[in-house]
Amino acid sequence: MVGLAARGLIDLQSCVEYLRQRGRLTVVNTPVDSVLELCGVAQKLEGGNPVLFKHVKGSDYPLATGLYWNRDIVGLLFDTPARRVPFLMAEAVNTWRANPLEPVVVPSGPANEVVEHDLDLRKLPAPVHALADGGHYLDSSVVFAKDPDTGVRNASIHRFLITGPNRMTMQLDEGRHLRDYYERAEKRGAPLEITINNGVDPAIHFAACVPSSAAPIDRDELGVASQLLGEPLQLIKAQTVGVEAAAHAQFVIEGRILPDVREPEGPFGEVTGYYATPANKWTVEVTAITRRRQPTFHTILPGIEVYNCVGLLGEANVFNLVSAQVPGIKEVFFTYGGCGFYHAVVAMAPKGVGWAKQAIMATFAAFPPLKMVTVVDDDVDIYNPSDVEWALATRFSAAKDLILIPDARGHELNPMAAGGLSSKLGLDATAPYPRPKLFERVQMQAVDLSQYDIETGEPAPVVEAANGHEPAPASESGAVEVEVGVPVRRNGRR
Ligand code: MN
């Protein structure tokens, strides 16, 4: 692939402009309130084109969201068909592991054009997302930190609740490298210095989503960002902490996660579709804020966009790891109904009896949060839930094709993972091998519709609009004025 940098996609603005020129950007001109209203509007548009909110009440900055909530758009950004994106990620990770392209530190960058004298996080248009949320959250910023023993850099995405002009609380999930760094610093009574990079380019965003099974704690996953860019990622020195920042970020918030301090955090509407329970959590004291002269704030809705980010890298990693053990693996998809974490569908061309069950076990091992793995033949469209269900309905026998593993490791965010445990369900929905005539799939002749003179009537009424939600409201007094680019189908289905 041609790297993002060669196509000029090195920051959030260039991506937004790239999409706008291609008719793939929705622009909201009406000023919206960052408290609930903004995300209410965004949710109506979720899964379609990315959205630029030009005016957020009470803030000087526009806001972008939804860059990754449609896989066709992700494919457009990476100049590859949506279905190829997980393979592109898998190749980037493999190349990086074999031959890392390390980031470089440059003297200055757009991200520190302005150094704020007056530290006030409340100037940011960080939204209150969901109805019961505990306050204004940053949920898409990429945290850089350094291992307190080895100095190896880490990049990861965490949620932050703004609790004061220079104070936030945050979530540090178990098993994340940042949590490990912090716990070792805290044991010595030391804070952990971080930079919080808001509004980064897709290369950094996806690098931060590389699972730890692909980027272990002794490796700096920002090298994957270099790989996706096609050139060394540019970093800058921070003003007040010993950790670098992304040179092309929109905002950089520098700070320290304080030792032995926990302050209230939550609730927050999480990727699972449930609220994270309020609790005393890790606390950040902000020491500096820098920004571009004209920054665009970045946020995400905790939904399809997260499923795609976690999913694309998870799928890539599962594909790499399972393919090393099981022949004939073709495609992997982490479904949206499975929150991008919990349900995988694997397409394969089994080389013999028993390989589909091997694939189930290897897939669970490759991505521990998974609760359910369905394996289908490669004539099934894994992106189409009805097609996968068809395979279950016609090729699966619960008496012999079901694998149940009670009480294996669970995922902390899942409300069913009591005590960190979760039962795993494997479904072998591949046809018997070798495939009997009885299992031949019906096919019609392939034709090219453009060769036919066809008159169609009005489109048939549909339950949902193309993007899966009601159409955007028409502009009228009091309504939200929305300019919609060319509609695209949601969910990367093709
Ligand atoms: Mn890491």
Coordinates of C-alpha atoms and ligand atoms in Angstrom, one line a residue:
M1 CA 0.0 0.0 0.0
V2 CA 1.0 3.6 -0.4
G3 CA 1.5 5.0 3.1
L4 CA -0.8 7.7 4.5
A5 CA 1.9 10.3 4.5
A6 CA 2.6 10.0 0.8
R7 CA -1.1 10.9 0.3
G8 CA -0.9 13.8 2.7
L9 CA -2.9 12.2 5.5
I10 CA -0.7 13.2 8.4
D11 CA -3.2 14.8 10.7
L12 CA -6.9 15.1 11.5
Q13 CA -7.5 18.1 9.3
S14 CA -6.0 16.5 6.3
C15 CA -8.2 13.5 6.7
V16 CA -11.3 15.6 7.2
E17 CA -10.5 17.6 4.1
Y18 CA -9.7 14.5 2.1
L19 CA -13.2 13.1 3.0
R20 CA -14.9 16.4 2.3
Q21 CA -13.4 16.6 -1.2
R22 CA -14.8 13.1 -1.9
G23 CA -18.3 14.0 -0.7
R24 CA -17.8 11.8 2.4
L25 CA -18.1 14.3 5.1
T26 CA -21.2 15.5 7.0
V27 CA -21.0 19.0 8.3
V28 CA -23.2 20.3 11.1
N29 CA -23.4 24.1 10.9
T30 CA -25.9 24.7 13.7
P31 CA -24.2 25.4 17.0
V32 CA -24.6 22.5 19.4
D33 CA -24.2 22.1 23.1
S34 CA -21.4 19.8 24.2
V35 CA -23.7 18.6 27.0
L36 CA -25.7 15.7 25.5
E37 CA -26.9 17.5 22.4
L38 CA -23.7 17.0 20.3
C39 CA -23.6 13.2 20.9
G40 CA -27.4 13.0 20.4
V41 CA -26.9 14.5 16.9
A42 CA -23.8 12.3 16.3
Q43 CA -25.7 9.1 17.2
K44 CA -28.3 9.9 14.5
L45 CA -25.5 10.0 12.0
E46 CA -23.5 7.1 13.4
G47 CA -22.2 4.6 10.8
G48 CA -22.5 7.0 7.9
N49 CA -20.1 9.7 6.9
P50 CA -17.8 11.2 9.5
V51 CA -19.1 14.4 11.0
L52 CA -17.6 17.8 11.5
F53 CA -19.4 20.0 14.1
K54 CA -18.4 23.5 13.1
H55 CA -19.6 25.2 16.3
V56 CA -19.7 23.8 19.8
K57 CA -21.4 26.2 22.2
G58 CA -19.1 27.7 24.8
S59 CA -15.9 26.5 22.9
D60 CA -13.7 28.1 20.3
Y61 CA -13.0 24.8 18.6
P62 CA -14.8 22.7 16.0
L63 CA -15.2 19.0 16.7
A64 CA -14.8 15.9 14.5
T65 CA -16.2 12.5 15.2
G66 CA -17.0 9.2 13.4
L67 CA -13.8 8.9 11.3
Y68 CA -13.7 5.2 11.9
W69 CA -17.3 4.2 12.3
N70 CA -17.7 3.1 8.7
R71 CA -15.3 0.5 7.3
D72 CA -15.7 1.9 3.8
I73 CA -14.4 5.2 5.1
V74 CA -11.5 3.5 6.9
G75 CA -10.8 1.8 3.6
L76 CA -10.9 5.1 1.7
L77 CA -8.4 6.6 4.2
F78 CA -6.1 3.7 3.8
D79 CA -6.7 3.5 0.0
T80 CA -7.8 -0.1 0.2
P81 CA -11.2 -1.9 0.0
A82 CA -12.9 -2.2 3.4
R83 CA -12.5 -6.0 3.5
R84 CA -8.7 -5.7 2.9
V85 CA -8.2 -3.3 5.9
P86 CA -7.6 -6.0 8.5
F87 CA -5.0 -7.6 6.2
L88 CA -3.3 -4.3 5.7
M89 CA -3.1 -3.9 9.5
A90 CA -1.8 -7.5 9.8
E91 CA 0.9 -6.7 7.2
A92 CA 1.9 -3.5 8.9
V93 CA 2.2 -5.3 12.3
N94 CA 4.3 -8.1 10.7
T95 CA 6.6 -5.7 8.9
W96 CA 7.1 -3.7 12.0
R97 CA 7.9 -6.7 14.1
A98 CA 10.5 -7.9 11.6
N99 CA 11.9 -4.5 10.7
P100 CA 10.8 -1.7 13.0
L101 CA 10.6 1.9 11.6
E102 CA 11.1 3.9 14.8
P103 CA 9.5 7.3 15.3
V104 CA 11.7 10.4 15.2
V105 CA 11.8 13.4 17.6
V106 CA 11.6 16.7 15.7
P107 CA 12.3 20.2 17.2
S108 CA 8.7 21.4 17.0
G109 CA 5.4 20.7 15.4
P110 CA 1.9 22.0 14.9
A111 CA 0.9 20.4 18.3
N112 CA 2.8 23.0 20.3
E113 CA 2.3 26.1 18.1
V114 CA 0.4 27.6 21.1
V115 CA 1.3 26.9 24.7
E116 CA -1.6 27.7 26.9
H117 CA -0.7 30.0 29.9
D118 CA -4.0 29.5 31.6
L119 CA -4.6 25.8 32.2
D120 CA -8.3 25.2 31.8
L121 CA -9.6 21.9 30.4
R122 CA -13.1 23.3 30.4
K123 CA -12.2 25.3 27.3
L124 CA -12.2 22.1 25.3
P125 CA -15.4 21.0 23.6
A126 CA -15.2 17.6 25.3
P127 CA -18.8 16.3 25.3
V128 CA -21.0 14.8 27.9
H129 CA -21.9 11.8 25.8
A130 CA -24.7 9.7 27.3
L131 CA -27.7 10.7 29.5
A132 CA -26.3 9.3 32.8
D133 CA -22.6 10.2 32.2
G134 CA -20.7 11.8 35.1
G135 CA -19.4 14.7 33.1
H136 CA -17.3 15.9 30.2
Y137 CA -15.1 13.1 28.8
L138 CA -12.1 12.7 26.6
D139 CA -12.5 9.3 25.0
S140 CA -10.4 9.1 21.9
S141 CA -7.1 10.7 23.0
V142 CA -4.0 8.6 22.7
V143 CA -1.8 8.4 25.8
F144 CA 1.9 8.2 25.5
A145 CA 4.0 7.0 28.4
K146 CA 7.4 5.5 29.1
D147 CA 8.1 2.3 31.0
P148 CA 9.6 3.4 34.3
D149 CA 12.3 0.7 34.2
T150 CA 13.1 0.3 30.5
G151 CA 11.9 3.6 29.0
V152 CA 10.0 1.8 26.2
R153 CA 7.2 4.0 25.0
N154 CA 3.6 2.9 25.1
A155 CA 0.5 4.2 23.2
S156 CA -3.0 3.5 24.3
I157 CA -6.5 5.0 24.4
H158 CA -8.3 5.6 27.7
R159 CA -11.3 7.6 29.0
F160 CA -10.7 10.7 31.0
L161 CA -13.3 12.6 33.0
I162 CA -12.6 16.3 33.4
T163 CA -12.9 17.0 37.2
G164 CA -11.4 20.5 37.4
P165 CA -9.5 23.1 35.4
N166 CA -6.3 21.0 35.6
R167 CA -7.5 17.7 36.9
M168 CA -9.0 14.5 35.5
T169 CA -9.8 11.0 36.6
M170 CA -9.2 8.1 34.2
Q171 CA -9.7 4.4 33.6
L172 CA -6.7 2.0 33.6
D173 CA -8.0 -1.4 32.6
E174 CA -6.3 -4.5 34.1
G175 CA -3.7 -6.0 31.7
R176 CA -3.0 -2.7 29.9
H177 CA 0.6 -1.8 29.6
L178 CA -0.1 1.7 31.0
R179 CA -1.5 0.1 34.1
D180 CA 1.7 -2.0 34.5
Y181 CA 3.9 1.2 34.1
Y182 CA 1.8 3.1 36.6
E183 CA 1.8 0.3 39.2
R184 CA 5.6 0.1 39.1
A185 CA 5.9 3.9 39.4
E186 CA 3.4 4.0 42.2
K187 CA 5.4 1.4 44.2
R188 CA 8.2 3.8 44.3
G189 CA 5.9 6.6 45.3
A190 CA 6.4 8.3 41.9
P191 CA 3.9 9.7 39.5
L192 CA 3.7 8.4 35.9
E193 CA 4.2 11.2 33.4
I194 CA 2.0 11.1 30.3
T195 CA 1.1 13.1 27.2
I196 CA -2.6 12.9 26.2
N197 CA -2.7 13.4 22.4
N198 CA -6.1 14.6 21.1
G199 CA -6.9 14.5 17.4
V200 CA -4.2 12.3 16.0
D201 CA -3.9 10.8 12.5
P202 CA -5.3 7.3 11.7
A203 CA -1.8 5.8 11.9
I204 CA -1.3 6.7 15.6
H205 CA -5.0 5.9 16.4
F206 CA -4.7 2.3 15.0
A207 CA -1.2 1.8 16.4
A208 CA -2.6 2.5 19.8
C209 CA -5.2 -0.3 19.2
V210 CA -2.6 -3.0 18.5
P211 CA -3.3 -5.8 21.1
S212 CA -0.6 -6.7 23.5
S213 CA -0.3 -10.1 22.0
A214 CA 1.1 -8.4 18.9
A215 CA 2.9 -5.6 20.6
P216 CA 4.3 -6.9 23.9
I217 CA 5.4 -4.6 26.8
D218 CA 9.0 -4.4 25.6
R219 CA 8.0 -3.0 22.2
D220 CA 6.9 0.6 21.2
E221 CA 3.7 0.2 19.2
L222 CA 4.2 3.7 17.7
G223 CA 6.5 1.9 15.2
V224 CA 3.3 0.5 13.7
A225 CA 2.2 4.2 13.1
S226 CA 5.4 4.7 11.2
Q227 CA 4.6 1.6 9.1
L228 CA 1.1 2.9 8.3
L229 CA 2.4 6.3 7.5
G230 CA 5.2 4.9 5.3
E231 CA 7.8 7.1 7.0
P232 CA 9.0 7.7 10.6
L233 CA 6.3 9.1 12.8
Q234 CA 7.2 12.6 14.1
L235 CA 7.2 13.3 17.8
I236 CA 8.0 16.4 19.8
K237 CA 9.4 17.0 23.2
A238 CA 6.8 18.0 25.8
Q239 CA 6.9 21.2 27.9
T240 CA 6.8 19.7 31.4
V241 CA 7.1 15.9 31.2
G242 CA 9.8 13.6 29.9
V243 CA 7.5 11.8 27.5
E244 CA 7.2 12.8 23.8
A245 CA 3.9 14.0 22.2
A246 CA 2.6 13.6 18.6
A247 CA 3.9 16.4 16.5
H248 CA 0.7 16.6 14.5
A249 CA -1.9 16.3 17.3
Q250 CA -4.6 18.9 17.7
F251 CA -4.1 19.3 21.4
V252 CA -1.5 17.9 23.8
I253 CA -2.4 17.6 27.5
E254 CA 0.7 16.9 29.6
G255 CA 0.3 15.6 33.1
R256 CA 1.1 13.1 35.8
I257 CA -0.9 10.1 37.0
L258 CA -0.6 10.7 40.8
P259 CA 0.6 7.9 43.1
D260 CA -1.7 6.8 45.9
V261 CA -4.5 9.1 44.8
R262 CA -7.9 7.9 43.6
E263 CA -10.8 10.3 43.0
P264 CA -14.4 9.8 41.7
E265 CA -14.9 8.7 38.0
G266 CA -18.0 7.7 36.1
P267 CA -20.6 6.8 35.2
F268 CA -19.6 6.6 31.5
G269 CA -21.6 4.9 28.7
E270 CA -19.1 2.3 27.6
V271 CA -18.6 0.2 24.5
T272 CA -20.6 -2.6 26.0
G273 CA -23.7 -0.4 25.8
Y274 CA -23.8 -0.2 29.7
Y275 CA -22.6 2.4 32.1
A276 CA -19.3 2.0 33.8
T277 CA -20.0 2.0 37.5
P278 CA -18.8 5.2 39.4
A279 CA -15.8 4.5 41.5
N280 CA -12.6 6.1 42.8
K281 CA -10.1 5.9 40.0
W282 CA -6.6 7.0 38.9
T283 CA -6.1 10.8 39.0
V284 CA -4.2 13.0 36.6
E285 CA -2.8 16.4 37.4
V286 CA -2.4 18.4 34.2
T287 CA 0.9 20.3 34.0
A288 CA 0.6 21.9 30.5
I289 CA -1.7 22.2 27.5
T290 CA -0.4 22.9 24.0
R291 CA -2.3 23.1 20.8
R292 CA -2.4 24.1 17.2
R293 CA -3.4 27.7 16.3
Q294 CA -6.6 26.3 14.8
P295 CA -7.2 22.9 16.3
T296 CA -10.2 20.5 15.8
F297 CA -11.1 18.5 18.8
H298 CA -11.6 14.8 18.3
T299 CA -14.1 12.6 20.1
I300 CA -15.8 9.2 19.4
L301 CA -19.1 7.6 20.4
P302 CA -18.4 4.5 22.3
G303 CA -20.0 2.2 19.8
I304 CA -19.3 1.0 16.2
E305 CA -16.2 3.3 16.0
V306 CA -14.6 1.5 18.9
Y307 CA -15.7 -1.9 17.6
N308 CA -13.9 -1.1 14.3
C309 CA -10.7 0.2 16.0
V310 CA -10.4 -2.7 18.4
G311 CA -11.9 -5.1 15.9
L312 CA -9.6 -4.2 12.9
L313 CA -6.5 -4.8 14.9
G314 CA -7.9 -7.7 16.8
E315 CA -9.0 -9.3 13.5
A316 CA -5.6 -8.7 12.0
N317 CA -3.9 -10.3 15.0
V318 CA -6.2 -13.3 15.1
F319 CA -5.7 -13.8 11.4
N320 CA -1.9 -13.8 11.9
L321 CA -1.8 -16.1 14.9
V322 CA -4.5 -18.6 13.8
S323 CA -3.1 -18.8 10.3
A324 CA 0.2 -19.9 11.8
Q325 CA -1.5 -22.9 13.3
V326 CA -4.5 -23.7 11.1
P327 CA -4.5 -24.0 7.3
G328 CA -7.1 -22.4 5.1
I329 CA -8.1 -19.3 7.3
K330 CA -9.5 -16.7 4.9
E331 CA -11.1 -13.8 6.9
V332 CA -11.9 -12.8 10.5
F333 CA -14.6 -10.4 11.6
F334 CA -15.4 -9.2 15.2
T335 CA -19.1 -8.6 14.9
Y336 CA -20.8 -5.3 15.9
G337 CA -23.4 -7.1 18.0
G338 CA -20.4 -8.6 19.9
C339 CA -19.1 -5.1 20.7
G340 CA -16.0 -5.6 18.7
F341 CA -14.6 -7.6 21.6
Y342 CA -16.7 -10.7 22.2
H343 CA -17.9 -12.5 19.1
A344 CA -15.6 -13.5 16.2
V345 CA -16.7 -15.1 12.9
V346 CA -13.9 -16.9 11.1
A347 CA -14.2 -17.9 7.4
M348 CA -12.0 -20.8 6.3
A349 CA -11.6 -23.4 3.6
P350 CA -11.1 -26.5 5.9
K351 CA -8.4 -28.8 4.7
G352 CA -10.0 -31.8 6.3
V353 CA -12.2 -33.0 9.2
G354 CA -11.5 -31.4 12.6
W355 CA -9.7 -28.2 11.4
A356 CA -12.7 -26.0 12.1
K357 CA -12.6 -27.0 15.7
Q358 CA -8.9 -26.3 15.8
A359 CA -9.6 -22.8 14.4
I360 CA -12.1 -22.2 17.2
M361 CA -9.5 -23.0 19.9
A362 CA -6.8 -21.1 18.2
T363 CA -9.1 -18.0 17.9
F364 CA -10.0 -18.0 21.6
A365 CA -6.3 -18.3 22.5
A366 CA -5.4 -15.4 20.1
F367 CA -7.8 -12.9 21.6
P368 CA -8.8 -13.5 25.3
P369 CA -11.8 -11.2 25.5
L370 CA -13.7 -13.4 23.0
K371 CA -16.8 -15.2 24.4
M372 CA -18.0 -16.8 21.1
V373 CA -16.4 -18.0 18.0
T374 CA -18.3 -19.1 14.9
V375 CA -16.4 -20.8 12.1
V376 CA -18.0 -20.9 8.6
D377 CA -16.9 -22.0 5.2
D378 CA -15.5 -19.3 2.9
D379 CA -18.7 -19.3 0.8
V380 CA -20.4 -17.4 3.7
D381 CA -20.3 -13.6 4.0
I382 CA -18.9 -13.1 7.5
Y383 CA -20.0 -9.4 7.4
N384 CA -23.6 -10.4 6.9
P385 CA -25.2 -11.6 10.2
S386 CA -28.1 -13.3 8.2
D387 CA -25.6 -15.3 6.1
V388 CA -23.7 -16.4 9.2
E389 CA -27.1 -17.4 10.8
W390 CA -27.9 -19.3 7.6
A391 CA -24.7 -21.3 8.0
L392 CA -25.7 -22.1 11.7
A393 CA -29.2 -23.0 10.5
T394 CA -28.1 -25.4 7.8
R395 CA -24.5 -26.6 8.6
F396 CA -24.4 -26.8 12.4
S397 CA -25.5 -29.5 14.8
A398 CA -25.5 -28.4 18.5
A399 CA -25.0 -32.1 19.6
K400 CA -21.5 -32.3 17.9
D401 CA -20.5 -28.9 16.6
L402 CA -20.6 -27.0 19.8
I403 CA -17.7 -26.4 22.2
L404 CA -18.4 -25.1 25.6
I405 CA -15.5 -24.0 28.0
P406 CA -16.9 -22.9 31.3
D407 CA -15.2 -20.2 33.4
A408 CA -12.2 -19.2 31.3
R409 CA -10.7 -15.6 31.4
G410 CA -13.2 -12.9 30.9
H411 CA -13.1 -9.2 29.9
E412 CA -13.3 -6.7 32.7
L413 CA -15.7 -4.4 30.9
N414 CA -18.3 -7.2 30.2
P415 CA -21.1 -7.2 32.8
M416 CA -21.3 -11.0 32.7
A417 CA -17.6 -11.5 33.5
A418 CA -18.1 -12.2 37.2
G419 CA -14.9 -12.4 39.1
G420 CA -13.0 -12.0 35.8
L421 CA -14.4 -15.2 34.4
S422 CA -16.3 -15.9 31.3
S423 CA -17.6 -19.0 29.6
K424 CA -16.6 -19.5 26.0
L425 CA -18.8 -20.9 23.2
G426 CA -17.4 -22.2 20.0
L427 CA -19.7 -23.0 17.0
D428 CA -18.5 -25.0 14.1
A429 CA -20.9 -24.1 11.3
T430 CA -18.8 -25.5 8.5
A431 CA -20.4 -28.1 6.1
P432 CA -19.4 -31.7 6.5
Y433 CA -16.0 -32.6 4.9
P434 CA -15.6 -33.5 2.1
R435 CA -18.7 -31.6 1.2
P436 CA -21.6 -33.8 0.1
K437 CA -23.7 -32.8 -2.9
L438 CA -26.5 -32.1 -0.4
F439 CA -24.5 -29.1 0.8
E440 CA -24.0 -27.4 -2.5
R441 CA -25.1 -23.8 -2.2
V442 CA -27.7 -22.5 -4.7
Q443 CA -26.3 -19.9 -7.1
M444 CA -27.7 -17.8 -10.0
Q445 CA -26.0 -16.7 -13.1
A446 CA -23.7 -13.7 -12.6
V447 CA -24.8 -10.7 -14.7
D448 CA -23.8 -7.1 -15.1
L449 CA -26.9 -4.9 -14.4
S450 CA -25.4 -1.9 -16.2
Q451 CA -25.9 -3.8 -19.5
Y452 CA -29.7 -3.8 -19.0
D453 CA -32.3 -1.1 -19.7
I454 CA -34.2 -1.1 -16.4
E455 CA -36.8 1.3 -15.1
T456 CA -37.2 1.2 -11.3
G457 CA -40.1 2.6 -9.3
E458 CA -39.8 4.6 -6.1
P459 CA -37.5 2.9 -3.6
A460 CA -39.4 0.5 -1.4
P461 CA -40.0 1.8 2.1
V462 CA -37.3 0.7 4.5
V463 CA -37.3 0.3 8.2
E464 CA -34.0 2.1 8.6
A465 CA -32.2 4.7 6.5
A466 CA -29.0 3.7 4.7
N467 CA -26.9 4.5 7.8
G468 CA -29.0 2.5 10.1
H469 CA -30.7 5.5 11.8
E470 CA -33.5 7.8 11.0
P471 CA -32.7 10.3 8.3
A472 CA -31.1 13.6 9.5
P473 CA -33.8 16.2 10.2
A474 CA -34.6 18.7 7.5
S475 CA -33.3 22.2 8.2
E476 CA -36.1 24.3 9.6
S477 CA -36.2 26.9 12.4
G478 CA -34.9 25.3 15.6
A479 CA -33.7 22.2 13.7
V480 CA -30.1 21.2 13.3
E481 CA -28.7 22.2 9.9
V482 CA -26.7 19.3 8.5
E483 CA -24.9 19.0 5.2
V484 CA -24.7 15.3 4.3
G485 CA -22.1 14.1 1.8
V486 CA -22.7 11.1 -0.5
P487 CA -24.5 8.5 1.6
V488 CA -22.6 5.3 2.3
R489 CA -23.7 2.0 3.6
R490 CA -23.0 1.4 7.2
N491 CA -21.0 -1.4 8.9
G492 CA -18.6 -2.0 6.1
R493 CA -21.1 -4.4 4.5
R494 CA -20.6 -4.8 0.8
Ligands
MN1 MN 1.9 -1.5 24.7

